[in-house]
Amino acid sequence: NAGVMQNPRHLVRRRGQEARLRCSPMKGHSHVYWYRQLPEEGLKFMVYLQKENIIDESGMPKERFSAEFPKEGPSILRIQQVVRGDSAAYFCASSDGLAGASDFLYEQYFGPGTRLTVT
Amino acid sequence: GIQVEQSPPDLILQEGANSTLRCNFSDSVNNLQWFHQNPWGQLINLFYIPSGTKQNGRLSATTVATERYSLLYISSSQTTDSGVYFCAVEPSNTGKLIFGQGTTLQVKP
């Protein structure tokens, strides 16, 4: 059973360019979460999506950042006009999202992350 | 919002030693997970443990939800256990995980 896939693993962008980060959830998972880990900081929640819906984007900066999880294809985190402060590791997680008898259904599994460097 | 505090922040052990990591949280939670972030940055699921006790090899975890804390036990530590251990909780029915600041563990040979 393939895990959560993220690409690219490393991304270098110049200030002002756009960054697109992709996440393919585990097979059968319909809930996707994005987190950001800034240097020397812990992980911070950004956005929670289900297929074609944004459930909670309370952790995402209001400007320049957007996320989607289309009916077909991976989830995309898009950062427009990147600045040096956007340099971080971006992690995607997925879950089945259904509270049920099995812990497995609700547990979040993380991808390997995309390390964004803005020069 | 909910606060998650982990202790100790840093821990150095000799190979073979045992340790206990603690996670306190300030409000009731739906879920609690422990992760190990290895030196390559990957987040490895250790336990999904909103309550009770679980064991997996040399690792075990206990969550006492009514007292709002969880403990991660590492026995007979190995150098490969080095890295950062994160506790993360999900406030009720929100879906999102709130992470503690982590415990950085270094196991020396």
Coordinates of C-alpha atoms in Angstrom, one line a residue:
Chain A
N1 CA 0.0 0.0 0.0
A2 CA 1.8 3.1 -1.2
G3 CA 2.1 5.9 1.3
V4 CA 1.5 9.6 0.9
M5 CA 3.5 10.9 -2.1
Q6 CA 4.8 14.5 -2.4
N7 CA 6.7 16.1 -5.2
P8 CA 9.0 17.7 -5.8
R9 CA 11.0 16.7 -2.8
H10 CA 13.1 19.8 -3.2
L11 CA 12.1 23.1 -4.9
V12 CA 14.2 26.2 -5.4
R13 CA 12.5 29.4 -6.5
R14 CA 13.6 33.0 -6.9
R15 CA 11.7 35.7 -5.1
G16 CA 8.6 36.6 -7.0
Q17 CA 8.2 33.2 -8.7
E18 CA 5.4 30.7 -8.1
A19 CA 5.7 27.4 -6.2
R20 CA 3.4 24.5 -6.8
L21 CA 3.6 21.6 -4.4
R22 CA 1.8 18.3 -5.1
C23 CA 0.4 15.7 -2.8
S24 CA -1.1 12.3 -3.6
P25 CA -2.9 10.8 -0.6
M26 CA -2.7 7.2 0.4
K27 CA -5.0 5.0 -1.6
G28 CA -8.5 5.2 -0.4
H29 CA -8.0 8.4 1.6
S30 CA -10.2 11.3 0.8
H31 CA -9.0 13.8 3.4
V32 CA -5.8 15.9 2.9
Y33 CA -4.0 18.2 5.3
W34 CA -1.1 20.6 4.6
Y35 CA 1.4 21.6 7.3
R36 CA 4.4 23.9 7.3
Q37 CA 7.6 23.5 9.3
L38 CA 9.7 26.7 9.4
P39 CA 13.4 26.4 10.3
E40 CA 13.8 25.8 14.1
E41 CA 10.0 25.7 14.6
G42 CA 7.5 23.0 15.0
L43 CA 4.9 22.0 12.5
K44 CA 1.9 24.3 11.9
F45 CA -1.4 23.4 10.4
M46 CA -2.3 25.3 7.2
V47 CA -5.3 23.8 5.5
Y48 CA -7.7 20.8 5.5
L49 CA -9.4 19.6 2.3
Q50 CA -11.7 16.9 1.1
K51 CA -12.3 16.2 -2.5
E52 CA -13.3 19.5 -4.2
N53 CA -13.9 21.2 -0.8
I54 CA -11.8 23.3 1.6
I55 CA -12.9 22.3 5.1
D56 CA -10.6 24.6 7.2
E57 CA -8.0 27.0 5.9
S58 CA -7.5 28.9 9.2
G59 CA -3.8 28.3 9.2
M60 CA -3.1 29.5 5.8
P61 CA -1.8 33.0 5.1
K62 CA -4.5 35.1 3.5
E63 CA -2.3 36.4 0.7
R64 CA -0.4 34.5 -2.0
F65 CA -1.3 31.0 -0.7
S66 CA -4.0 28.7 -2.1
A67 CA -4.9 25.0 -2.0
E68 CA -7.1 22.7 -3.9
F69 CA -7.9 19.0 -4.0
P70 CA -9.7 18.3 -7.2
K71 CA -12.0 15.4 -8.0
E72 CA -9.2 13.8 -10.0
G73 CA -5.5 14.2 -9.4
P74 CA -3.3 15.3 -6.5
S75 CA -3.9 18.1 -4.0
I76 CA -2.0 21.2 -4.9
L77 CA -0.6 23.9 -2.6
R78 CA 0.2 27.0 -4.5
I79 CA 2.4 29.9 -3.4
Q80 CA 2.4 33.0 -5.6
Q81 CA 5.2 35.6 -5.6
V82 CA 7.3 33.7 -3.1
V83 CA 9.4 35.5 -0.5
R84 CA 12.4 34.3 1.5
G85 CA 10.1 33.8 4.5
D86 CA 8.3 31.1 2.6
S87 CA 11.4 28.9 2.8
A88 CA 10.3 25.9 4.8
A89 CA 9.4 22.2 4.7
Y90 CA 5.8 21.6 3.5
F91 CA 4.2 18.4 4.6
C92 CA 1.1 16.8 3.4
A93 CA -0.9 14.3 5.4
S94 CA -3.9 12.2 4.5
S95 CA -6.6 10.2 6.4
D96 CA -9.7 8.3 5.7
G97 CA -11.3 10.8 8.0
L98 CA -14.1 8.7 9.3
A99 CA -14.4 8.3 13.0
G100 CA -15.1 4.7 13.5
A101 CA -14.3 1.5 15.4
S102 CA -10.8 1.3 13.8
D103 CA -8.1 3.8 14.8
F104 CA -6.6 3.3 11.4
L105 CA -9.4 5.2 9.7
Y106 CA -8.8 8.5 11.5
E107 CA -5.0 8.5 11.8
Q108 CA -3.1 11.0 9.7
Y109 CA -0.2 9.7 7.7
F110 CA 2.5 12.1 6.4
G111 CA 4.4 12.4 3.2
P112 CA 8.1 12.9 3.0
G113 CA 7.7 16.7 2.6
T114 CA 8.8 19.3 0.0
R115 CA 11.6 21.5 1.0
L116 CA 11.1 24.9 -0.5
T117 CA 14.1 27.3 -0.8
V118 CA 13.5 30.8 -1.9
T119 CA 16.6 32.6 -3.1
Chain B
G1 CA -6.6 27.7 21.2
I2 CA -5.3 24.5 22.6
Q3 CA -1.7 24.4 24.0
V4 CA 0.5 21.4 23.6
E5 CA 3.7 21.3 25.7
Q6 CA 6.4 18.6 25.5
S7 CA 9.1 17.9 27.9
P8 CA 12.0 17.7 28.1
P9 CA 13.0 19.8 25.1
D10 CA 16.3 18.0 24.7
L11 CA 17.5 14.6 25.9
I12 CA 20.9 12.9 25.5
L13 CA 21.1 9.2 26.3
Q14 CA 23.7 6.5 26.1
E15 CA 22.7 3.6 24.0
G16 CA 20.7 1.0 26.0
A17 CA 19.2 3.6 28.3
N18 CA 15.4 4.0 28.8
S19 CA 13.5 7.3 28.6
T20 CA 10.1 8.9 29.1
L21 CA 8.8 11.8 27.0
R22 CA 5.8 13.7 28.2
C23 CA 3.1 15.6 26.3
N24 CA 0.6 17.9 28.2
F25 CA -2.4 19.4 26.5
S26 CA -4.7 22.1 27.7
D27 CA -8.1 20.9 26.5
S28 CA -10.0 17.8 25.6
V29 CA -9.0 16.2 22.3
N30 CA -10.4 13.7 19.8
N31 CA -7.1 12.2 18.8
L32 CA -3.5 12.2 19.8
Q33 CA -0.6 10.9 17.7
W34 CA 3.2 10.5 18.4
F35 CA 5.7 11.0 15.6
H36 CA 9.4 10.5 15.1
Q37 CA 11.1 13.0 12.8
N38 CA 14.3 11.3 11.7
P39 CA 17.5 13.2 10.8
W40 CA 16.4 13.1 7.1
G41 CA 13.2 15.0 8.1
Q42 CA 10.7 12.3 7.5
L43 CA 7.8 12.0 9.9
I44 CA 7.2 8.5 11.1
N45 CA 3.9 7.5 12.7
L46 CA 4.6 5.9 16.1
F47 CA 1.2 5.8 17.8
Y48 CA -2.3 6.8 17.4
I49 CA -3.4 6.9 21.0
P50 CA -6.3 9.2 22.1
S51 CA -6.6 7.1 25.3
G52 CA -5.2 4.0 26.9
T53 CA -1.9 2.2 26.4
K54 CA -0.2 0.7 23.3
Q55 CA 3.1 -1.0 22.7
N56 CA 5.1 -1.6 19.6
G57 CA 8.5 -3.3 20.2
R58 CA 10.7 -1.1 22.3
L59 CA 8.2 1.8 22.3
S60 CA 5.1 2.2 24.3
A61 CA 2.7 5.0 24.9
T62 CA 0.0 5.9 27.4
T63 CA -2.6 8.6 27.2
V64 CA -4.7 9.7 30.2
A65 CA -7.3 11.8 28.5
T66 CA -9.0 12.9 31.7
E67 CA -5.8 14.3 33.0
R68 CA -4.7 15.7 29.6
Y69 CA -1.3 14.1 29.2
S70 CA 0.4 11.4 27.2
L71 CA 3.7 9.6 27.8
L72 CA 6.0 7.9 25.3
Y73 CA 8.4 5.3 26.6
I74 CA 11.6 4.3 24.8
S75 CA 13.4 1.3 26.2
S76 CA 16.9 0.0 25.4
S77 CA 17.5 3.1 23.2
Q78 CA 19.5 2.7 19.9
T79 CA 21.3 5.4 17.9
T80 CA 18.6 5.1 15.2
D81 CA 16.2 6.4 17.8
S82 CA 17.8 9.8 17.5
G83 CA 15.7 12.6 16.1
V84 CA 12.8 14.8 17.2
Y85 CA 9.7 13.3 18.8
F86 CA 6.5 15.2 18.3
C87 CA 3.2 14.9 20.1
A88 CA 0.2 16.2 18.1
V89 CA -3.4 16.5 19.2
E90 CA -6.7 17.1 17.3
P91 CA -9.1 19.5 19.1
S92 CA -12.6 18.1 19.0
N93 CA -14.0 17.6 15.5
T94 CA -11.6 19.9 13.7
G95 CA -9.5 17.4 11.8
K96 CA -6.3 19.5 12.2
L97 CA -3.4 18.4 14.3
I98 CA -1.8 20.8 16.7
F99 CA 1.9 19.9 17.3
G100 CA 4.0 20.4 20.4
Q101 CA 7.5 21.8 20.0
G102 CA 9.1 18.4 20.2
T103 CA 11.7 16.6 22.2
T104 CA 15.1 16.3 20.5
L105 CA 16.7 13.0 21.4
Q106 CA 20.3 12.1 20.8
V107 CA 21.4 8.6 21.5
K108 CA 25.1 8.2 21.8
P109 CA 26.9 4.9 21.0

